[in-house]
PDB file of C-alpha atoms in Angstrom:
ATOM      1  CA  MET A 920      79.560  53.346 -43.920  1.00 52.00           C
ATOM      2  CA  GLN A 921      78.094  56.641 -42.690  1.00 63.00           C
ATOM      3  CA  PRO A 922      78.200  59.229 -45.525  1.00 77.00           C
ATOM      4  CA  TYR A 923      78.823  62.134 -43.102  1.00 84.00           C
ATOM      5  CA  PRO A 924      81.314  62.403 -40.220  1.00 86.00           C
ATOM      6  CA  VAL A 925      79.941  61.490 -36.782  1.00 85.00           C
ATOM      7  CA  VAL A 926      81.827  62.474 -33.626  1.00 87.00           C
ATOM      8  CA  PRO A 927      81.198  61.929 -29.893  1.00 87.00           C
ATOM      9  CA  ARG A 928      80.916  65.693 -29.262  1.00 88.00           C
ATOM     10  CA  ILE A 929      80.508  68.856 -31.348  1.00 90.00           C
ATOM     11  CA  PRO A 930      83.921  70.471 -31.941  1.00 90.00           C
ATOM     12  CA  GLU A 931      84.519  73.750 -30.106  1.00 88.00           C
ATOM     13  CA  ASP A 932      86.364  75.439 -32.996  1.00 91.00           C
ATOM     14  CA  GLN A 933      83.287  76.550 -34.953  1.00 92.00           C
ATOM     15  CA  PRO A 934      82.374  80.229 -35.494  1.00 94.00           C
ATOM     16  CA  PHE A 935      78.941  79.951 -33.810  1.00 97.00           C
ATOM     17  CA  ILE A 936      78.231  77.419 -31.068  1.00 96.00           C
ATOM     18  CA  VAL A 937      74.959  76.848 -29.193  1.00 95.00           C
ATOM     19  CA  ARG A 938      75.077  75.147 -25.796  1.00 93.00           C
ATOM     20  CA  PRO A 939      72.164  73.992 -23.646  1.00 91.00           C
ATOM     21  CA  SER A 940      71.179  76.289 -20.777  1.00 91.00           C
ATOM     22  CA  VAL A 941      70.872  74.354 -17.535  1.00 88.00           C
ATOM     23  CA  ARG A 942      69.610  77.473 -15.754  1.00 91.00           C
ATOM     24  CA  LYS A 943      66.642  77.943 -18.107  1.00 91.00           C
ATOM     25  CA  ARG A 944      65.625  74.270 -17.878  1.00 87.00           C
ATOM     26  CA  VAL A 945      65.918  74.191 -14.090  1.00 90.00           C
ATOM     27  CA  LEU A 946      63.817  77.352 -13.728  1.00 91.00           C
ATOM     28  CA  VAL A 947      60.991  76.114 -15.963  1.00 89.00           C
ATOM     29  CA  PHE A 948      60.874  72.415 -15.155  1.00 87.00           C
ATOM     30  CA  GLY A 949      62.014  72.854 -11.553  1.00 89.00           C
ATOM     31  CA  GLY A 950      59.096  75.211 -10.982  1.00 89.00           C
ATOM     32  CA  PHE A 951      56.740  72.643 -12.487  1.00 89.00           C
ATOM     33  CA  VAL A 952      58.112  69.850 -10.268  1.00 89.00           C
ATOM     34  CA  LEU A 953      57.927  72.069  -7.167  1.00 91.00           C
ATOM     35  CA  ALA A 954      54.319  73.003  -7.924  1.00 93.00           C
ATOM     36  CA  LEU A 955      53.427  69.342  -8.451  1.00 91.00           C
ATOM     37  CA  MET A 956      55.099  68.338  -5.175  1.00 92.00           C
ATOM     38  CA  ALA A 957      53.382  71.185  -3.302  1.00 93.00           C
ATOM     39  CA  PHE A 958      49.995  70.101  -4.673  1.00 94.00           C
ATOM     40  CA  LEU A 959      50.665  66.470  -3.746  1.00 91.00           C
ATOM     41  CA  GLY A 960      51.850  67.592  -0.299  1.00 90.00           C
ATOM     42  CA  CYS A 961      48.618  69.528   0.241  1.00 91.00           C
ATOM     43  CA  VAL A 962      46.478  66.569  -0.841  1.00 90.00           C
ATOM     44  CA  LEU A 963      48.372  64.131   1.385  1.00 88.00           C
ATOM     45  CA  GLY A 964      48.396  66.720   4.215  1.00 87.00           C
ATOM     46  CA  LEU A 965      44.622  67.046   4.051  1.00 88.00           C
ATOM     47  CA  GLY A 966      44.359  63.257   4.088  1.00 84.00           C
ATOM     48  CA  ALA A 967      46.623  63.118   7.145  1.00 83.00           C
ATOM     49  CA  ILE A 968      44.488  65.491   9.221  1.00 84.00           C
ATOM     50  CA  GLY A 969      42.776  63.468  11.923  1.00 80.00           C
ATOM     51  CA  SER A 970      44.177  60.207  10.542  1.00 81.00           C
ATOM     52  CA  ASP A 971      46.309  57.622  12.267  1.00 85.00           C
ATOM     53  CA  ASN A 972      48.277  57.290   9.004  1.00 83.00           C
ATOM     54  CA  GLY A 973      49.674  60.850   9.134  1.00 83.00           C
ATOM     55  CA  PRO A 974      53.352  59.831   9.545  1.00 87.00           C
ATOM     56  CA  ALA A 975      53.010  57.210   6.812  1.00 89.00           C
ATOM     57  CA  LEU A 976      51.557  59.802   4.418  1.00 88.00           C
ATOM     58  CA  LEU A 977      54.440  62.153   5.229  1.00 88.00           C
ATOM     59  CA  VAL A 978      56.940  59.383   4.454  1.00 90.00           C
ATOM     60  CA  LEU A 979      55.044  58.599   1.233  1.00 91.00           C
ATOM     61  CA  TRP A 980      55.259  62.257   0.201  1.00 91.00           C
ATOM     62  CA  LEU A 981      58.990  62.346   0.984  1.00 92.00           C
ATOM     63  CA  VAL A 982      59.621  59.180  -1.074  1.00 94.00           C
ATOM     64  CA  ILE A 983      57.592  60.476  -4.031  1.00 93.00           C
ATOM     65  CA  SER A 984      59.380  63.845  -3.812  1.00 92.00           C
ATOM     66  CA  ALA A 985      62.785  62.129  -3.742  1.00 93.00           C
ATOM     67  CA  VAL A 986      61.883  60.036  -6.806  1.00 93.00           C
ATOM     68  CA  PHE A 987      60.681  63.116  -8.729  1.00 90.00           C
ATOM     69  CA  ALA A 988      63.792  65.079  -7.725  1.00 91.00           C
ATOM     70  CA  GLY A 989      66.008  62.199  -8.878  1.00 92.00           C
ATOM     71  CA  LEU A 990      64.203  61.908 -12.216  1.00 91.00           C
ATOM     72  CA  PHE A 991      64.361  65.690 -12.656  1.00 89.00           C
ATOM     73  CA  GLY A 992      68.113  65.706 -11.966  1.00 89.00           C
ATOM     74  CA  LEU A 993      68.670  62.804 -14.377  1.00 88.00           C
ATOM     75  CA  GLN A 994      66.679  64.568 -17.104  1.00 83.00           C
ATOM     76  CA  ILE A 995      68.678  67.792 -16.676  1.00 84.00           C
ATOM     77  CA  TRP A 996      71.958  65.867 -16.717  1.00 84.00           C
ATOM     78  CA  LEU A 997      71.001  63.925 -19.868  1.00 79.00           C
ATOM     79  CA  LEU A 998      69.825  66.989 -21.780  1.00 77.00           C
ATOM     80  CA  ALA A 999      72.553  69.401 -20.732  1.00 76.00           C
ATOM     81  CA  GLY A1000      75.542  67.149 -20.132  1.00 76.00           C
ATOM     82  CA  GLY A1001      76.409  66.233 -23.707  1.00 77.00           C
ATOM     83  CA  GLY A1002      78.107  69.457 -24.748  1.00 84.00           C
ATOM     84  CA  PRO A1003      76.956  71.854 -27.471  1.00 92.00           C
ATOM     85  CA  VAL A1004      73.736  71.100 -29.366  1.00 92.00           C
ATOM     86  CA  LEU A1005      74.570  73.004 -32.561  1.00 95.00           C
ATOM     87  CA  ALA A1006      77.572  74.599 -34.260  1.00 96.00           C
ATOM     88  CA  VAL A1007      77.315  76.584 -37.476  1.00 97.00           C
ATOM     89  CA  GLY A1008      80.000  77.684 -39.908  1.00 95.00           C
ATOM     90  CA  PRO A1009      80.461  78.741 -43.525  1.00 95.00           C
ATOM     91  CA  ALA A1010      80.772  75.151 -44.820  1.00 93.00           C
ATOM     92  CA  GLY A1011      77.883  73.565 -42.888  1.00 95.00           C
ATOM     93  CA  LEU A1012      76.750  72.659 -39.416  1.00 95.00           C
ATOM     94  CA  TRP A1013      77.265  70.189 -36.608  1.00 95.00           C
ATOM     95  CA  ILE A1014      74.102  69.007 -34.860  1.00 92.00           C
ATOM     96  CA  LYS A1015      73.499  66.465 -32.111  1.00 87.00           C
ATOM     97  CA  THR A1016      72.074  63.171 -33.316  1.00 83.00           C
ATOM     98  CA  ARG A1017      70.647  62.318 -29.913  1.00 73.00           C
ATOM     99  CA  PRO A1018      68.539  64.610 -27.764  1.00 67.00           C
ATOM    100  CA  SER A1019      70.000  63.286 -24.529  1.00 66.00           C
ATOM    101  CA  ARG A1020      73.768  62.861 -24.972  1.00 69.00           C
ATOM    102  CA  GLY A1021      76.743  63.978 -27.094  1.00 71.00           C
ATOM    103  CA  GLN A1022      77.204  62.360 -30.539  1.00 83.00           C
ATOM    104  CA  ALA A1023      76.964  64.836 -33.403  1.00 88.00           C
ATOM    105  CA  ILE A1024      76.959  64.709 -37.191  1.00 90.00           C
ATOM    106  CA  TRP A1025      78.511  67.113 -39.690  1.00 93.00           C
ATOM    107  CA  LEU A1026      76.226  68.179 -42.534  1.00 94.00           C
ATOM    108  CA  PRO A1027      77.525  70.458 -45.291  1.00 94.00           C
ATOM    109  CA  TRP A1028      74.977  73.039 -46.459  1.00 95.00           C
ATOM    110  CA  GLU A1029      74.556  71.184 -49.745  1.00 93.00           C
ATOM    111  CA  ALA A1030      73.456  68.042 -47.861  1.00 92.00           C
ATOM    112  CA  ILE A1031      70.656  69.809 -45.972  1.00 94.00           C
ATOM    113  CA  GLY A1032      67.193  69.717 -47.522  1.00 92.00           C
ATOM    114  CA  MET A1033      65.471  72.132 -45.154  1.00 93.00           C
ATOM    115  CA  ILE A1034      65.813  73.828 -41.789  1.00 95.00           C
ATOM    116  CA  SER A1035      62.639  74.642 -39.891  1.00 93.00           C
ATOM    117  CA  ARG A1036      61.400  75.794 -36.497  1.00 93.00           C
ATOM    118  CA  ARG A1037      58.900  73.643 -34.678  1.00 90.00           C
ATOM    119  CA  ARG A1038      57.305  73.627 -31.259  1.00 88.00           C
ATOM    120  CA  TRP A1039      56.532  70.631 -29.104  1.00 81.00           C
ATOM    121  CA  SER A1040      54.953  71.394 -25.749  1.00 82.00           C
ATOM    122  CA  LEU A1041      57.192  74.026 -24.114  1.00 83.00           C
ATOM    123  CA  GLU A1042      60.173  73.296 -26.343  1.00 85.00           C
ATOM    124  CA  LYS A1043      60.992  75.231 -29.515  1.00 91.00           C
ATOM    125  CA  MET A1044      63.284  73.270 -31.812  1.00 91.00           C
ATOM    126  CA  LEU A1045      65.465  73.918 -34.828  1.00 94.00           C
ATOM    127  CA  CYS A1046      64.913  70.914 -37.105  1.00 91.00           C
ATOM    128  CA  VAL A1047      67.476  69.976 -39.745  1.00 93.00           C
ATOM    129  CA  ALA A1048      66.254  67.615 -42.480  1.00 90.00           C
ATOM    130  CA  PRO A1049      69.052  66.119 -44.593  1.00 90.00           C
ATOM    131  CA  ARG A1050      68.583  65.610 -48.342  1.00 88.00           C
ATOM    132  CA  ASP A1051      70.094  62.142 -48.123  1.00 82.00           C
ATOM    133  CA  PRO A1052      68.074  59.767 -45.866  1.00 76.00           C
ATOM    134  CA  ARG A1053      71.240  57.731 -45.264  1.00 72.00           C
ATOM    135  CA  ALA A1054      72.454  60.513 -42.961  1.00 74.00           C
ATOM    136  CA  GLU A1055      70.089  59.299 -40.235  1.00 72.00           C
ATOM    137  CA  GLN A1056      71.079  55.651 -40.601  1.00 67.00           C
ATOM    138  CA  LYS A1057      73.910  53.741 -38.970  1.00 69.00           C
ATOM    139  CA  LEU A1058      74.164  56.090 -36.008  1.00 68.00           C
ATOM    140  CA  GLY A1059      73.800  53.274 -33.492  1.00 67.00           C
ATOM    141  CA  ALA A1060      71.003  51.480 -31.685  1.00 64.00           C
ATOM    142  CA  PHE A1061      70.941  53.889 -28.731  1.00 65.00           C
ATOM    143  CA  THR A1062      70.706  56.863 -31.085  1.00 66.00           C
ATOM    144  CA  ALA A1063      67.864  55.240 -33.033  1.00 65.00           C
ATOM    145  CA  PHE A1064      65.975  54.578 -29.795  1.00 66.00           C
ATOM    146  CA  ASP A1065      66.809  57.982 -28.291  1.00 64.00           C
ATOM    147  CA  SER A1066      65.698  59.963 -31.341  1.00 65.00           C
ATOM    148  CA  MET A1067      62.456  58.041 -32.058  1.00 69.00           C
ATOM    149  CA  VAL A1068      60.332  60.675 -30.336  1.00 68.00           C
ATOM    150  CA  THR A1069      61.968  63.586 -32.151  1.00 68.00           C
ATOM    151  CA  GLN A1070      61.618  61.793 -35.486  1.00 68.00           C
ATOM    152  CA  ALA A1071      57.922  61.155 -34.826  1.00 67.00           C
ATOM    153  CA  ALA A1072      57.257  64.732 -33.690  1.00 69.00           C
ATOM    154  CA  PHE A1073      59.489  66.659 -36.095  1.00 72.00           C
ATOM    155  CA  GLY A1074      60.146  64.340 -39.039  1.00 73.00           C
ATOM    156  CA  THR A1075      63.882  64.333 -38.363  1.00 79.00           C
ATOM    157  CA  GLY A1076      66.174  63.135 -35.610  1.00 76.00           C
ATOM    158  CA  PHE A1077      68.422  66.180 -35.989  1.00 86.00           C
ATOM    159  CA  THR A1078      67.070  68.840 -33.658  1.00 88.00           C
ATOM    160  CA  ALA A1079      68.519  71.552 -31.436  1.00 90.00           C
ATOM    161  CA  THR A1080      66.742  73.515 -28.739  1.00 90.00           C
ATOM    162  CA  LEU A1081      65.975  77.148 -29.426  1.00 93.00           C
ATOM    163  CA  ASN A1082      64.481  78.319 -26.136  1.00 91.00           C
ATOM    164  CA  TYR A1083      66.608  76.342 -23.648  1.00 91.00           C
ATOM    165  CA  ALA A1084      69.924  77.440 -25.149  1.00 93.00           C
ATOM    166  CA  ASP A1085      72.644  79.827 -24.029  1.00 94.00           C
ATOM    167  CA  LYS A1086      71.745  82.139 -26.926  1.00 95.00           C
ATOM    168  CA  SER A1087      68.398  83.651 -27.888  1.00 95.00           C
ATOM    169  CA  GLU A1088      66.180  82.087 -30.539  1.00 95.00           C
ATOM    170  CA  GLN A1089      66.599  85.151 -32.754  1.00 96.00           C
ATOM    171  CA  GLU A1090      70.395  85.045 -32.442  1.00 96.00           C
ATOM    172  CA  ILE A1091      70.487  81.338 -33.407  1.00 96.00           C
ATOM    173  CA  LEU A1092      68.178  81.814 -36.399  1.00 96.00           C
ATOM    174  CA  GLN A1093      70.170  84.827 -37.624  1.00 96.00           C
ATOM    175  CA  ALA A1094      73.436  82.891 -37.418  1.00 96.00           C
ATOM    176  CA  VAL A1095      71.971  79.906 -39.297  1.00 96.00           C
ATOM    177  CA  ALA A1096      70.564  82.195 -42.003  1.00 96.00           C
ATOM    178  CA  TYR A1097      73.852  84.091 -42.274  1.00 96.00           C
ATOM    179  CA  PHE A1098      76.046  81.004 -42.631  1.00 96.00           C
ATOM    180  CA  ALA A1099      73.549  79.151 -44.860  1.00 95.00           C
ATOM    181  CA  ALA A1100      73.702  82.142 -47.230  1.00 93.00           C
ATOM    182  CA  GLY A1101      70.554  81.106 -49.109  1.00 93.00           C
ATOM    183  CA  ARG A1102      71.794  77.563 -49.842  1.00 93.00           C
ATOM    184  CA  VAL A1103      69.132  75.978 -47.607  1.00 94.00           C
ATOM    185  CA  PRO A1104      65.443  76.855 -47.290  1.00 91.00           C
ATOM    186  CA  LEU A1105      64.645  78.156 -43.795  1.00 92.00           C
ATOM    187  CA  THR A1106      61.009  77.870 -42.747  1.00 87.00           C
TER     188      THR A1106
END
């Protein structure tokens, strides 16, 4: 049995709720994808000049662009479609157990060993390490698979975005510090 409550989605009745920002992700990663497609278009366009394979290279570029656009859309949907990523209150916090979809766990402040900020590539994360290692067990096979990367990078599967959220990093950290009230080390 899971020692802490796990729900399909973070409840909306908490004093401080952090949701993912689709707009911020689309601006950053959409710009990257557009730049990549423009570069690829230029390379294939130069290859098409004076070539009999010009129309085929154009079709190849369109297919590659469609695949990248589809993968980009899927990534945005997976990261932003699962509801809030973090909710904080006087008794503890709710945090997503999977980076890509809903499912969240409730951790009272006394059950949290440490909260830290970490960076991985362009992403700044709030990492919540439970005192009890059983908290990260029995969350399901998909959750175990989905959170493998975050566990390897951050040492915990319980992470929430700081820079791709609907609130500023400073606002999130202040709310966590306020509600934790010194019961949890924040690094």
